[in-house]
mmCIF file of C-alpha atoms in Angstrom:
data_model
loop_
_atom_site.group_PDB
_atom_site.id
_atom_site.type_symbol
_atom_site.label_atom_id
_atom_site.label_comp_id
_atom_site.label_asym_id
_atom_site.label_seq_id
_atom_site.Cartn_x
_atom_site.Cartn_y
_atom_site.Cartn_z
ATOM 1 C CA MET A 741 154.420 64.519 135.626
ATOM 2 C CA ASN A 742 156.766 62.226 133.968
ATOM 3 C CA SER A 743 157.126 61.225 130.439
ATOM 4 C CA LEU A 744 155.333 57.762 131.007
ATOM 5 C CA SER A 745 152.538 58.689 133.155
ATOM 6 C CA ALA A 746 151.986 61.530 130.306
ATOM 7 C CA THR A 747 152.131 59.083 127.494
ATOM 8 C CA ILE A 748 149.716 56.484 129.277
ATOM 9 C CA ARG A 749 147.166 59.105 129.956
ATOM 10 C CA ASN A 750 146.916 60.255 126.277
ATOM 11 C CA PHE A 751 147.002 56.847 125.035
ATOM 12 C CA LYS A 752 143.786 56.024 127.318
ATOM 13 C CA HIS A 753 142.137 59.147 126.533
ATOM 14 C CA ALA A 754 142.467 58.022 123.070
ATOM 15 C CA SER A 755 141.487 54.683 123.549
ATOM 16 C CA ARG A 756 138.308 55.767 125.399
ATOM 17 C CA ILE A 757 137.341 58.001 122.452
ATOM 18 C CA LEU A 758 137.639 55.057 120.281
ATOM 19 C CA GLY A 759 135.945 52.711 122.393
ATOM 20 C CA LEU A 760 138.430 49.888 122.552
ATOM 21 C CA ASP A 761 138.059 46.634 124.219
ATOM 22 C CA SER A 762 139.776 46.720 127.766
ATOM 23 C CA LYS A 763 141.647 43.502 127.067
ATOM 24 C CA LEU A 764 142.783 44.912 123.670
ATOM 25 C CA GLU A 765 143.659 48.451 125.491
ATOM 26 C CA GLN A 766 145.590 46.480 128.073
ATOM 27 C CA SER A 767 147.431 44.323 125.333
ATOM 28 C CA LEU A 768 148.348 47.568 123.358
ATOM 29 C CA LEU A 769 149.774 49.044 126.650
ATOM 30 C CA ILE A 770 152.206 46.791 127.838
ATOM 31 C CA PRO A 771 155.524 46.475 125.983
ATOM 32 C CA LEU A 772 156.291 43.269 123.788
ATOM 33 C CA ARG A 773 159.737 42.889 125.662
ATOM 34 C CA GLU A 774 161.779 44.958 128.221
ATOM 35 C CA ILE A 775 165.581 44.207 127.922
ATOM 36 C CA LYS A 776 168.150 45.070 130.673
ATOM 37 C CA VAL A 777 171.879 44.667 130.293
ATOM 38 C CA GLU A 778 174.948 45.260 132.052
ATOM 39 C CA CYS A 779 177.667 46.777 130.126
ATOM 40 C CA THR A 780 181.206 46.747 131.512
ATOM 41 C CA ILE A 781 184.294 48.108 129.599
ATOM 42 C CA PRO A 782 187.929 49.104 130.209
ATOM 43 C CA ARG A 783 188.580 52.493 130.336
ATOM 44 C CA ASP A 784 191.538 54.059 128.469
ATOM 45 C CA ASP A 785 193.560 53.992 131.885
ATOM 46 C CA GLY A 786 192.732 50.306 132.244
ATOM 47 C CA SER A 787 190.258 50.658 135.095
ATOM 48 C CA LEU A 788 186.732 48.842 134.645
ATOM 49 C CA VAL A 789 183.495 50.801 134.651
ATOM 50 C CA SER A 790 180.022 49.403 134.080
ATOM 51 C CA PHE A 791 176.905 50.845 132.506
ATOM 52 C CA ILE A 792 173.379 50.045 132.558
ATOM 53 C CA GLY A 793 171.676 49.714 129.089
ATOM 54 C CA PHE A 794 167.861 49.180 128.124
ATOM 55 C CA ARG A 795 165.876 48.502 124.918
ATOM 56 C CA VAL A 796 162.096 48.313 125.271
ATOM 57 C CA GLN A 797 160.418 46.864 122.268
ATOM 58 C CA HIS A 798 156.629 48.342 122.775
ATOM 59 C CA ASP A 799 154.730 46.460 119.758
ATOM 60 C CA ASN A 800 155.528 44.781 116.430
ATOM 61 C CA ALA A 801 151.735 44.340 114.869
ATOM 62 C CA ARG A 802 152.469 46.768 112.047
ATOM 63 C CA GLY A 803 156.029 45.687 111.428
ATOM 64 C CA PRO A 804 159.523 45.753 112.426
ATOM 65 C CA MET A 805 159.923 47.829 115.739
ATOM 66 C CA LYS A 806 161.855 50.895 115.266
ATOM 67 C CA GLY A 807 163.441 53.668 117.395
ATOM 68 C CA GLY A 808 166.431 55.263 118.696
ATOM 69 C CA ILE A 809 169.251 54.624 120.991
ATOM 70 C CA ARG A 810 170.210 57.562 123.478
ATOM 71 C CA TYR A 811 173.492 58.202 125.412
ATOM 72 C CA HIS A 812 172.574 60.054 128.499
ATOM 73 C CA HIS A 813 172.986 60.060 132.291
ATOM 74 C CA GLU A 814 169.018 60.401 132.731
ATOM 75 C CA VAL A 815 168.055 57.219 130.502
ATOM 76 C CA ASP A 816 165.954 55.075 132.913
ATOM 77 C CA PRO A 817 163.111 52.583 132.601
ATOM 78 C CA ASP A 818 160.382 54.677 132.406
ATOM 79 C CA GLU A 819 161.633 57.236 130.072
ATOM 80 C CA VAL A 820 162.556 54.383 127.484
ATOM 81 C CA ASN A 821 159.171 52.722 128.079
ATOM 82 C CA ALA A 822 157.374 56.242 127.170
ATOM 83 C CA LEU A 823 159.613 56.842 124.113
ATOM 84 C CA ALA A 824 158.923 53.289 122.945
ATOM 85 C CA GLN A 825 155.340 53.688 123.198
ATOM 86 C CA LEU A 826 155.282 56.919 121.588
ATOM 87 C CA MET A 827 157.238 55.392 118.505
ATOM 88 C CA THR A 828 154.635 52.981 118.039
ATOM 89 C CA TRP A 829 152.032 55.824 117.912
ATOM 90 C CA LYS A 830 154.400 57.975 115.879
ATOM 91 C CA THR A 831 155.308 55.084 112.972
ATOM 92 C CA ALA A 832 151.508 54.686 112.640
ATOM 93 C CA VAL A 833 150.660 58.265 112.365
ATOM 94 C CA VAL A 834 152.437 58.764 109.569
ATOM 95 C CA GLY A 835 151.605 55.293 107.942
ATOM 96 C CA LEU A 836 155.201 53.532 108.314
ATOM 97 C CA PRO A 837 155.275 49.712 108.426
ATOM 98 C CA TYR A 838 156.817 49.706 111.591
ATOM 99 C CA GLY A 839 156.406 49.284 115.468
ATOM 100 C CA GLY A 840 157.819 51.135 117.972
ATOM 101 C CA ALA A 841 160.820 50.584 120.176
ATOM 102 C CA LYS A 842 163.505 52.857 122.112
ATOM 103 C CA GLY A 843 167.122 52.052 124.032
ATOM 104 C CA GLY A 844 169.488 53.748 125.574
ATOM 105 C CA ILE A 845 172.375 53.425 127.880
ATOM 106 C CA GLY A 846 172.841 55.336 131.277
ATOM 107 C CA CYS A 847 175.997 57.391 130.685
ATOM 108 C CA THR A 848 177.465 60.646 130.354
ATOM 109 C CA PRO A 849 179.061 60.674 126.656
ATOM 110 C CA LYS A 850 181.062 63.732 127.129
ATOM 111 C CA GLU A 851 182.992 62.154 130.089
ATOM 112 C CA LEU A 852 183.845 59.032 127.419
ATOM 113 C CA SER A 853 186.710 59.223 125.387
ATOM 114 C CA LYS A 854 185.872 58.053 121.222
ATOM 115 C CA SER A 855 187.480 54.382 121.726
ATOM 116 C CA GLU A 856 185.308 54.183 125.480
ATOM 117 C CA LEU A 857 182.342 55.039 123.558
ATOM 118 C CA GLU A 858 183.199 52.433 120.602
ATOM 119 C CA ARG A 859 183.676 49.737 122.981
ATOM 120 C CA LEU A 860 180.809 50.514 125.227
ATOM 121 C CA THR A 861 178.703 50.615 121.845
ATOM 122 C CA ARG A 862 179.971 47.459 120.803
ATOM 123 C CA VAL A 863 179.339 45.724 124.018
ATOM 124 C CA PHE A 864 175.946 46.960 124.340
ATOM 125 C CA THR A 865 175.206 45.334 120.688
ATOM 126 C CA GLN A 866 176.893 41.985 121.340
ATOM 127 C CA LYS A 867 174.238 42.009 124.546
ATOM 128 C CA ILE A 868 171.333 42.603 122.466
ATOM 129 C CA HIS A 869 172.143 41.372 118.821
ATOM 130 C CA ASP A 870 169.834 38.426 119.017
ATOM 131 C CA VAL A 871 166.716 40.583 119.544
ATOM 132 C CA ILE A 872 167.474 42.994 116.995
ATOM 133 C CA GLY A 873 167.464 42.721 113.082
ATOM 134 C CA THR A 874 166.550 44.502 109.725
ATOM 135 C CA GLN A 875 163.076 42.629 110.230
ATOM 136 C CA ARG A 876 162.728 42.376 113.973
ATOM 137 C CA ASP A 877 164.032 45.632 115.650
ATOM 138 C CA VAL A 878 165.838 48.572 113.527
ATOM 139 C CA PRO A 879 167.731 51.300 116.036
ATOM 140 C CA ALA A 880 168.651 54.608 115.002
ATOM 141 C CA PRO A 881 170.482 57.757 116.523
ATOM 142 C CA ASP A 882 168.800 59.942 119.522
ATOM 143 C CA MET A 883 170.489 61.863 122.200
ATOM 144 C CA GLY A 884 173.981 61.646 122.576
ATOM 145 C CA THR A 885 174.481 59.227 119.879
ATOM 146 C CA ASN A 886 175.265 59.946 116.122
ATOM 147 C CA SER A 887 176.216 58.361 112.718
ATOM 148 C CA GLN A 888 179.259 56.972 113.952
ATOM 149 C CA THR A 889 177.440 55.008 116.932
ATOM 150 C CA MET A 890 175.374 53.372 114.188
ATOM 151 C CA ALA A 891 178.604 52.418 112.386
ATOM 152 C CA TRP A 892 179.777 50.630 115.168
ATOM 153 C CA ILE A 893 176.684 48.602 115.916
ATOM 154 C CA LEU A 894 176.205 47.667 112.201
ATOM 155 C CA ASP A 895 179.723 46.205 112.410
ATOM 156 C CA GLU A 896 179.357 44.622 115.431
ATOM 157 C CA TYR A 897 175.867 42.882 114.541
ATOM 158 C CA SER A 898 177.575 41.921 111.105
ATOM 159 C CA LYS A 899 180.116 39.951 112.913
ATOM 160 C CA PHE A 900 177.117 37.520 114.319
ATOM 161 C CA HIS A 901 174.800 37.823 111.173
ATOM 162 C CA GLY A 902 176.460 38.691 108.057
ATOM 163 C CA HIS A 903 176.745 42.150 106.229
ATOM 164 C CA SER A 904 173.527 43.876 107.273
ATOM 165 C CA PRO A 905 173.149 47.515 106.477
ATOM 166 C CA ALA A 906 169.682 47.794 107.225
ATOM 167 C CA VAL A 907 169.816 46.704 110.825
ATOM 168 C CA VAL A 908 170.173 50.371 111.664
ATOM 169 C CA THR A 909 169.581 53.639 110.228
ATOM 170 C CA GLY A 910 171.070 57.339 110.724
ATOM 171 C CA LYS A 911 174.152 55.660 109.310
ATOM 172 C CA PRO A 912 177.060 57.885 107.573
ATOM 173 C CA LEU A 913 176.794 57.980 103.657
ATOM 174 C CA ASP A 914 179.469 55.431 102.984
ATOM 175 C CA LEU A 915 178.027 52.802 105.058
ATOM 176 C CA GLY A 916 174.315 52.919 103.446
ATOM 177 C CA GLY A 917 173.260 56.079 104.950
ATOM 178 C CA SER A 918 170.247 58.241 103.061
ATOM 179 C CA LEU A 919 170.937 61.444 101.694
ATOM 180 C CA GLY A 920 168.494 64.010 103.686
ATOM 181 C CA ARG A 921 168.363 62.001 106.940
ATOM 182 C CA GLU A 922 170.772 64.666 108.930
ATOM 183 C CA ALA A 923 168.186 67.297 108.160
ATOM 184 C CA ALA A 924 165.074 64.925 108.110
ATOM 185 C CA THR A 925 163.681 65.708 111.451
ATOM 186 C CA GLY A 926 164.052 69.513 111.484
ATOM 187 C CA ARG A 927 163.006 69.336 107.810
ATOM 188 C CA GLY A 928 159.454 67.385 108.877
ATOM 189 C CA VAL A 929 158.968 69.849 111.564
ATOM 190 C CA VAL A 930 159.021 72.770 109.346
ATOM 191 C CA ILE A 931 156.675 70.716 106.712
ATOM 192 C CA ALA A 932 154.337 69.992 109.623
ATOM 193 C CA THR A 933 154.548 73.694 110.567
ATOM 194 C CA GLU A 934 153.692 74.853 107.153
ATOM 195 C CA GLU A 935 150.767 72.637 107.073
ATOM 196 C CA LEU A 936 149.222 73.868 110.456
ATOM 197 C CA LEU A 937 149.604 77.389 109.313
ATOM 198 C CA ALA A 938 147.977 76.893 106.238
ATOM 199 C CA ASP A 939 144.962 75.285 107.634
ATOM 200 C CA HIS A 940 144.624 78.557 109.250
ATOM 201 C CA GLY A 941 145.232 80.674 106.308
ATOM 202 C CA LYS A 942 148.608 81.682 107.383
ATOM 203 C CA SER A 943 152.572 80.783 105.997
ATOM 204 C CA ILE A 944 155.703 81.048 107.803
ATOM 205 C CA SER A 945 156.921 84.106 105.362
ATOM 206 C CA GLY A 946 156.322 87.119 108.191
ATOM 207 C CA LEU A 947 155.562 85.190 111.420
ATOM 208 C CA LYS A 948 157.633 85.368 114.587
ATOM 209 C CA PHE A 949 159.085 82.266 115.819
ATOM 210 C CA VAL A 950 160.943 81.336 119.046
ATOM 211 C CA ILE A 951 163.352 77.989 118.987
ATOM 212 C CA GLN A 952 164.329 76.477 122.368
ATOM 213 C CA GLY A 953 167.356 74.258 121.291
ATOM 214 C CA LEU A 954 169.962 74.802 118.717
ATOM 215 C CA GLY A 955 171.161 70.920 118.211
ATOM 216 C CA ASN A 956 170.519 69.135 115.060
ATOM 217 C CA VAL A 957 166.775 69.472 114.939
ATOM 218 C CA GLY A 958 166.829 73.204 116.261
ATOM 219 C CA SER A 959 169.671 73.998 113.963
ATOM 220 C CA TRP A 960 167.806 72.789 110.782
ATOM 221 C CA VAL A 961 164.255 74.091 112.054
ATOM 222 C CA ALA A 962 165.846 77.669 112.419
ATOM 223 C CA LYS A 963 167.834 77.672 109.143
ATOM 224 C CA LEU A 964 164.432 76.185 107.061
ATOM 225 C CA ILE A 965 162.277 78.721 108.843
ATOM 226 C CA HIS A 966 164.899 81.412 107.975
ATOM 227 C CA GLU A 967 164.933 80.442 104.383
ATOM 228 C CA ARG A 968 161.300 80.592 103.846
ATOM 229 C CA GLY A 969 160.996 84.065 105.031
ATOM 230 C CA GLY A 970 159.986 83.517 108.945
ATOM 231 C CA LYS A 971 161.595 86.002 111.397
ATOM 232 C CA VAL A 972 163.134 83.833 114.408
ATOM 233 C CA ILE A 973 163.601 86.617 117.107
ATOM 234 C CA ALA A 974 164.899 84.095 120.098
ATOM 235 C CA VAL A 975 166.928 81.149 120.355
ATOM 236 C CA SER A 976 168.209 79.283 123.212
ATOM 237 C CA ASP A 977 170.263 76.148 123.947
ATOM 238 C CA ILE A 978 172.604 74.936 126.791
ATOM 239 C CA THR A 979 175.091 77.770 126.639
ATOM 240 C CA GLY A 980 172.486 80.596 126.730
ATOM 241 C CA ALA A 981 169.812 82.696 124.547
ATOM 242 C CA VAL A 982 169.946 85.408 122.173
ATOM 243 C CA LYS A 983 166.950 87.813 121.175
ATOM 244 C CA ASN A 984 166.520 90.033 118.315
ATOM 245 C CA PRO A 985 162.957 91.554 117.637
ATOM 246 C CA ASP A 986 163.780 92.265 114.124
ATOM 247 C CA GLY A 987 164.807 88.789 113.365
ATOM 248 C CA ILE A 988 168.050 87.059 113.931
ATOM 249 C CA ASP A 989 170.707 86.274 111.103
ATOM 250 C CA ILE A 990 170.141 82.436 111.484
ATOM 251 C CA PRO A 991 173.346 81.431 108.991
ATOM 252 C CA SER A 992 175.607 83.931 111.370
ATOM 253 C CA LEU A 993 174.254 82.639 114.428
ATOM 254 C CA ILE A 994 174.718 78.860 113.284
ATOM 255 C CA LYS A 995 178.435 79.940 112.213
ATOM 256 C CA HIS A 996 179.140 81.835 115.312
ATOM 257 C CA LYS A 997 177.867 78.546 117.207
ATOM 258 C CA VAL A 998 180.286 76.338 115.283
ATOM 259 C CA SER A 999 182.940 78.327 115.792
ATOM 260 C CA THR A 1000 182.678 79.324 119.421
ATOM 261 C CA GLY A 1001 180.643 76.350 120.719
ATOM 262 C CA THR A 1002 178.282 79.075 122.461
ATOM 263 C CA LEU A 1003 175.463 81.357 121.741
ATOM 264 C CA ASN A 1004 177.199 84.105 123.933
ATOM 265 C CA ASP A 1005 178.583 87.141 122.869
ATOM 266 C CA PHE A 1006 176.660 87.066 119.349
ATOM 267 C CA GLN A 1007 176.850 90.731 117.749
ATOM 268 C CA GLY A 1008 173.233 89.845 115.969
ATOM 269 C CA GLY A 1009 171.159 90.119 118.956
ATOM 270 C CA ASP A 1010 171.178 90.655 122.473
ATOM 271 C CA ALA A 1011 171.376 88.228 125.378
ATOM 272 C CA MET A 1012 168.412 86.955 127.206
ATOM 273 C CA ASP A 1013 167.434 84.787 130.528
ATOM 274 C CA PRO A 1014 166.742 81.378 128.628
ATOM 275 C CA LYS A 1015 163.966 80.662 131.244
ATOM 276 C CA GLU A 1016 162.332 83.875 129.436
ATOM 277 C CA LEU A 1017 162.594 82.105 126.004
ATOM 278 C CA LEU A 1018 159.252 80.010 126.527
ATOM 279 C CA VAL A 1019 157.078 82.664 127.515
ATOM 280 C CA HIS A 1020 158.766 85.473 124.934
ATOM 281 C CA GLU A 1021 156.036 86.669 122.948
ATOM 282 C CA CYS A 1022 155.901 85.076 119.245
ATOM 283 C CA ASP A 1023 153.533 83.646 116.868
ATOM 284 C CA VAL A 1024 155.067 80.439 116.839
ATOM 285 C CA LEU A 1025 157.197 78.699 119.742
ATOM 286 C CA ILE A 1026 159.035 75.344 118.735
ATOM 287 C CA PRO A 1027 160.660 73.536 121.518
ATOM 288 C CA CYS A 1028 163.424 71.287 120.391
ATOM 289 C CA ALA A 1029 165.041 70.135 123.454
ATOM 290 C CA LEU A 1030 163.903 68.029 126.665
ATOM 291 C CA GLY A 1031 160.728 66.877 127.399
ATOM 292 C CA GLY A 1032 158.659 68.519 130.443
ATOM 293 C CA VAL A 1033 159.460 72.246 129.522
ATOM 294 C CA LEU A 1034 156.213 73.604 129.335
ATOM 295 C CA ASN A 1035 154.196 72.819 132.420
ATOM 296 C CA LYS A 1036 151.366 73.886 134.729
ATOM 297 C CA HIS A 1037 153.986 76.277 136.349
ATOM 298 C CA ASN A 1038 154.709 78.266 133.044
ATOM 299 C CA ALA A 1039 152.107 77.271 130.685
ATOM 300 C CA GLY A 1040 149.750 80.323 131.873
ATOM 301 C CA ASN A 1041 152.495 82.707 130.556
ATOM 302 C CA VAL A 1042 153.020 81.500 127.249
ATOM 303 C CA LYS A 1043 151.952 84.246 124.722
ATOM 304 C CA ALA A 1044 152.843 81.924 121.639
ATOM 305 C CA ARG A 1045 149.529 81.222 119.196
ATOM 306 C CA TYR A 1046 150.984 77.844 118.129
ATOM 307 C CA ILE A 1047 153.499 75.612 119.658
ATOM 308 C CA ILE A 1048 155.355 73.137 117.400
ATOM 309 C CA GLU A 1049 156.736 69.995 119.488
ATOM 310 C CA ALA A 1050 159.685 69.236 117.891
ATOM 311 C CA ALA A 1051 161.093 67.687 121.013
ATOM 312 C CA ASN A 1052 159.542 64.189 122.650
ATOM 313 C CA HIS A 1053 156.792 65.448 125.391
ATOM 314 C CA PRO A 1054 157.575 69.289 125.396
ATOM 315 C CA CYS A 1055 154.154 69.822 126.902
ATOM 316 C CA ASP A 1056 152.914 68.328 130.158
ATOM 317 C CA PRO A 1057 148.982 67.151 129.727
ATOM 318 C CA GLU A 1058 148.670 70.087 132.784
ATOM 319 C CA ALA A 1059 150.107 72.719 130.111
ATOM 320 C CA ASP A 1060 147.775 71.105 127.422
ATOM 321 C CA GLU A 1061 144.678 71.929 129.363
ATOM 322 C CA ILE A 1062 146.124 75.636 129.817
ATOM 323 C CA PHE A 1063 146.954 76.158 126.341
ATOM 324 C CA ALA A 1064 143.196 74.620 125.555
ATOM 325 C CA ASP A 1065 141.795 77.188 127.786
ATOM 326 C CA LYS A 1066 143.896 80.049 126.365
ATOM 327 C CA GLY A 1067 143.093 79.171 122.604
ATOM 328 C CA ILE A 1068 146.745 78.177 122.084
ATOM 329 C CA ILE A 1069 147.319 75.340 119.102
ATOM 330 C CA VAL A 1070 149.481 72.751 119.984
ATOM 331 C CA LEU A 1071 151.103 70.624 117.209
ATOM 332 C CA PRO A 1072 151.881 67.006 118.822
ATOM 333 C CA ASP A 1073 155.378 65.451 118.702
ATOM 334 C CA ILE A 1074 154.082 62.139 117.428
ATOM 335 C CA TYR A 1075 153.221 63.846 114.391
ATOM 336 C CA ALA A 1076 155.370 67.412 114.172
ATOM 337 C CA ASN A 1077 158.588 65.426 114.887
ATOM 338 C CA ALA A 1078 158.014 62.333 112.821
ATOM 339 C CA GLY A 1079 160.247 63.474 109.756
ATOM 340 C CA GLY A 1080 163.630 61.738 111.347
ATOM 341 C CA VAL A 1081 161.741 58.196 111.623
ATOM 342 C CA THR A 1082 160.041 58.926 108.152
ATOM 343 C CA VAL A 1083 163.677 59.377 106.321
ATOM 344 C CA SER A 1084 165.061 56.593 108.683
ATOM 345 C CA TYR A 1085 162.187 54.187 106.919
ATOM 346 C CA PHE A 1086 163.359 55.460 103.500
ATOM 347 C CA GLU A 1087 166.886 54.729 104.336
ATOM 348 C CA TRP A 1088 165.945 50.897 105.560
ATOM 349 C CA VAL A 1089 163.799 50.622 102.237
ATOM 350 C CA GLN A 1090 167.061 51.756 100.190
ATOM 351 C CA ASN A 1091 169.534 49.366 102.075
ATOM 352 C CA ILE A 1092 166.919 46.353 101.478
ATOM 353 C CA GLN A 1093 166.692 47.225 97.830
ATOM 354 C CA GLY A 1094 170.208 47.987 97.239
ATOM 355 C CA PHE A 1095 169.290 50.981 95.443
ATOM 356 C CA MET A 1096 169.850 54.605 96.647
ATOM 357 C CA TRP A 1097 167.600 57.882 96.033
ATOM 358 C CA THR A 1098 168.744 61.260 95.223
ATOM 359 C CA GLU A 1099 168.320 63.965 98.332
ATOM 360 C CA GLU A 1100 165.595 65.708 95.878
ATOM 361 C CA THR A 1101 163.640 62.358 95.730
ATOM 362 C CA VAL A 1102 164.283 61.712 99.707
ATOM 363 C CA ASN A 1103 162.735 65.581 100.550
ATOM 364 C CA GLU A 1104 159.851 65.088 98.133
ATOM 365 C CA ARG A 1105 158.337 61.873 99.411
ATOM 366 C CA LEU A 1106 159.123 63.128 103.023
ATOM 367 C CA GLN A 1107 156.596 66.016 102.179
ATOM 368 C CA MET A 1108 154.200 63.587 100.607
ATOM 369 C CA TYR A 1109 154.226 61.727 103.902
ATOM 370 C CA MET A 1110 154.010 64.439 106.418
ATOM 371 C CA ARG A 1111 151.213 66.256 104.340
ATOM 372 C CA ASN A 1112 149.093 62.832 104.039
ATOM 373 C CA ALA A 1113 149.440 62.187 107.937
ATOM 374 C CA PHE A 1114 148.286 65.763 108.459
ATOM 375 C CA ARG A 1115 145.232 65.194 106.537
ATOM 376 C CA HIS A 1116 144.539 62.103 108.144
ATOM 377 C CA ILE A 1117 144.741 63.827 111.605
ATOM 378 C CA LYS A 1118 142.439 66.370 110.764
ATOM 379 C CA THR A 1119 140.155 64.045 109.586
ATOM 380 C CA LYS A 1120 140.144 62.317 112.903
ATOM 381 C CA CYS A 1121 139.875 65.463 114.710
ATOM 382 C CA GLN A 1122 136.725 66.353 112.927
ATOM 383 C CA SER A 1123 134.972 62.886 113.485
ATOM 384 C CA HIS A 1124 136.080 62.791 117.113
ATOM 385 C CA ASN A 1125 135.545 66.306 117.523
ATOM 386 C CA CYS A 1126 138.926 66.758 119.350
ATOM 387 C CA ASN A 1127 142.299 68.430 119.592
ATOM 388 C CA LEU A 1128 145.365 67.782 117.570
ATOM 389 C CA ARG A 1129 146.831 65.692 119.862
ATOM 390 C CA MET A 1130 144.003 63.351 120.513
ATOM 391 C CA GLY A 1131 143.692 63.277 116.381
ATOM 392 C CA ALA A 1132 147.244 62.317 116.020
ATOM 393 C CA PHE A 1133 146.897 59.502 119.097
ATOM 394 C CA THR A 1134 143.454 58.178 117.708
ATOM 395 C CA LEU A 1135 144.910 57.777 114.483
ATOM 396 C CA GLY A 1136 147.942 56.318 115.490
ATOM 397 C CA VAL A 1137 146.457 53.651 118.267
ATOM 398 C CA ASP A 1138 143.173 53.002 115.784
ATOM 399 C CA ARG A 1139 145.536 51.827 113.159
ATOM 400 C CA VAL A 1140 147.907 49.721 115.558
ATOM 401 C CA ALA A 1141 144.536 48.286 117.081
ATOM 402 C CA ARG A 1142 143.247 47.321 113.859
ATOM 403 C CA ALA A 1143 146.650 45.644 112.823
ATOM 404 C CA THR A 1144 146.731 43.740 116.263
ATOM 405 C CA VAL A 1145 142.934 42.502 115.809
ATOM 406 C CA LEU A 1146 143.686 41.487 111.951
ATOM 407 C CA ARG A 1147 146.741 39.394 113.172
ATOM 408 C CA GLY A 1148 144.528 37.636 116.168
ATOM 409 C CA TRP A 1149 145.664 38.805 119.072
ATOM 410 C CA GLU A 1150 143.328 36.684 121.078
ATOM 411 C CA ALA A 1151 144.764 33.447 119.465
#
């Protein structure tokens, strides 16, 4: 099931639980605006090349729309639409005054030079500058983009609208980025994991963890779990996979990957088939890579007791049903990986105030938001007798629906 179909299915299930009016349900489902633009740039060799860019602005009932921009060859309207909708529910779940949006360009960043990426980013910004803004739609980094990409967007946008640091988040510190932003998604995942485990009378210390993906999110998750006494027994990324039943020395593994660019030949563990990682025996499985990796074909073989969705949509609905039958508890992505957008919100606030916070303040407030959100999700689970995914969806959808009605959506 593709990400859009899965997202709509989860939304409609939550809508039925909440008893939403059918017209309101339809209104919440349809995006506010979908933008598709052609971005033609000169290559370094002088030839011209065109790429298609997208921005889907899903909902603005609770505030300016918020969502990342990804550069990836598989970017398409359905994926962007699904991710924009997920951002609407995600920001509502953690109580941020935002709506949801998402964007992307169908390209392969590794095949473009830095100057080509800059030209592409600037052309894309020129095409969408009139529909984004500090109080309208605030982009952020996503797959294939980073703080440098945001710096280019900020600079290009400011040519049209004057200096506007709050137009994007995830910026370099020298341009108004927030301390703690780089680690925020991974730190949020670990806080969410702590909340779930505490709810079941457990803690990270001593449990066995398997982590799929060792990019920005996965590496921070692995590092923070290791620091808290958790035993990371298997890790994978696109280069390979490594396991050690006694626990991997995560700082050494990250150092090895930084120096070699691969997990292969790491001396602190044994190589394993990356396909076996998701079904490796452990207490907690944390997918931090692409969506749809847990599906009806492999869900029955998963041996973890808890799954923490650090990636967007790693579990298909069919997998959810299998996990429910097996008693495996899934912490959904619209809560578990919300640390990134939460600290993006903090960055936006700091930019508007013109007053920057310490990293300690950022991390304390992130913990407060994540803990409060988990408490509210549990309340919904108890009210509606549902699992954590529907607890999160009903929380997010209910908040957006109430804001929509209060604003007078039928007028």
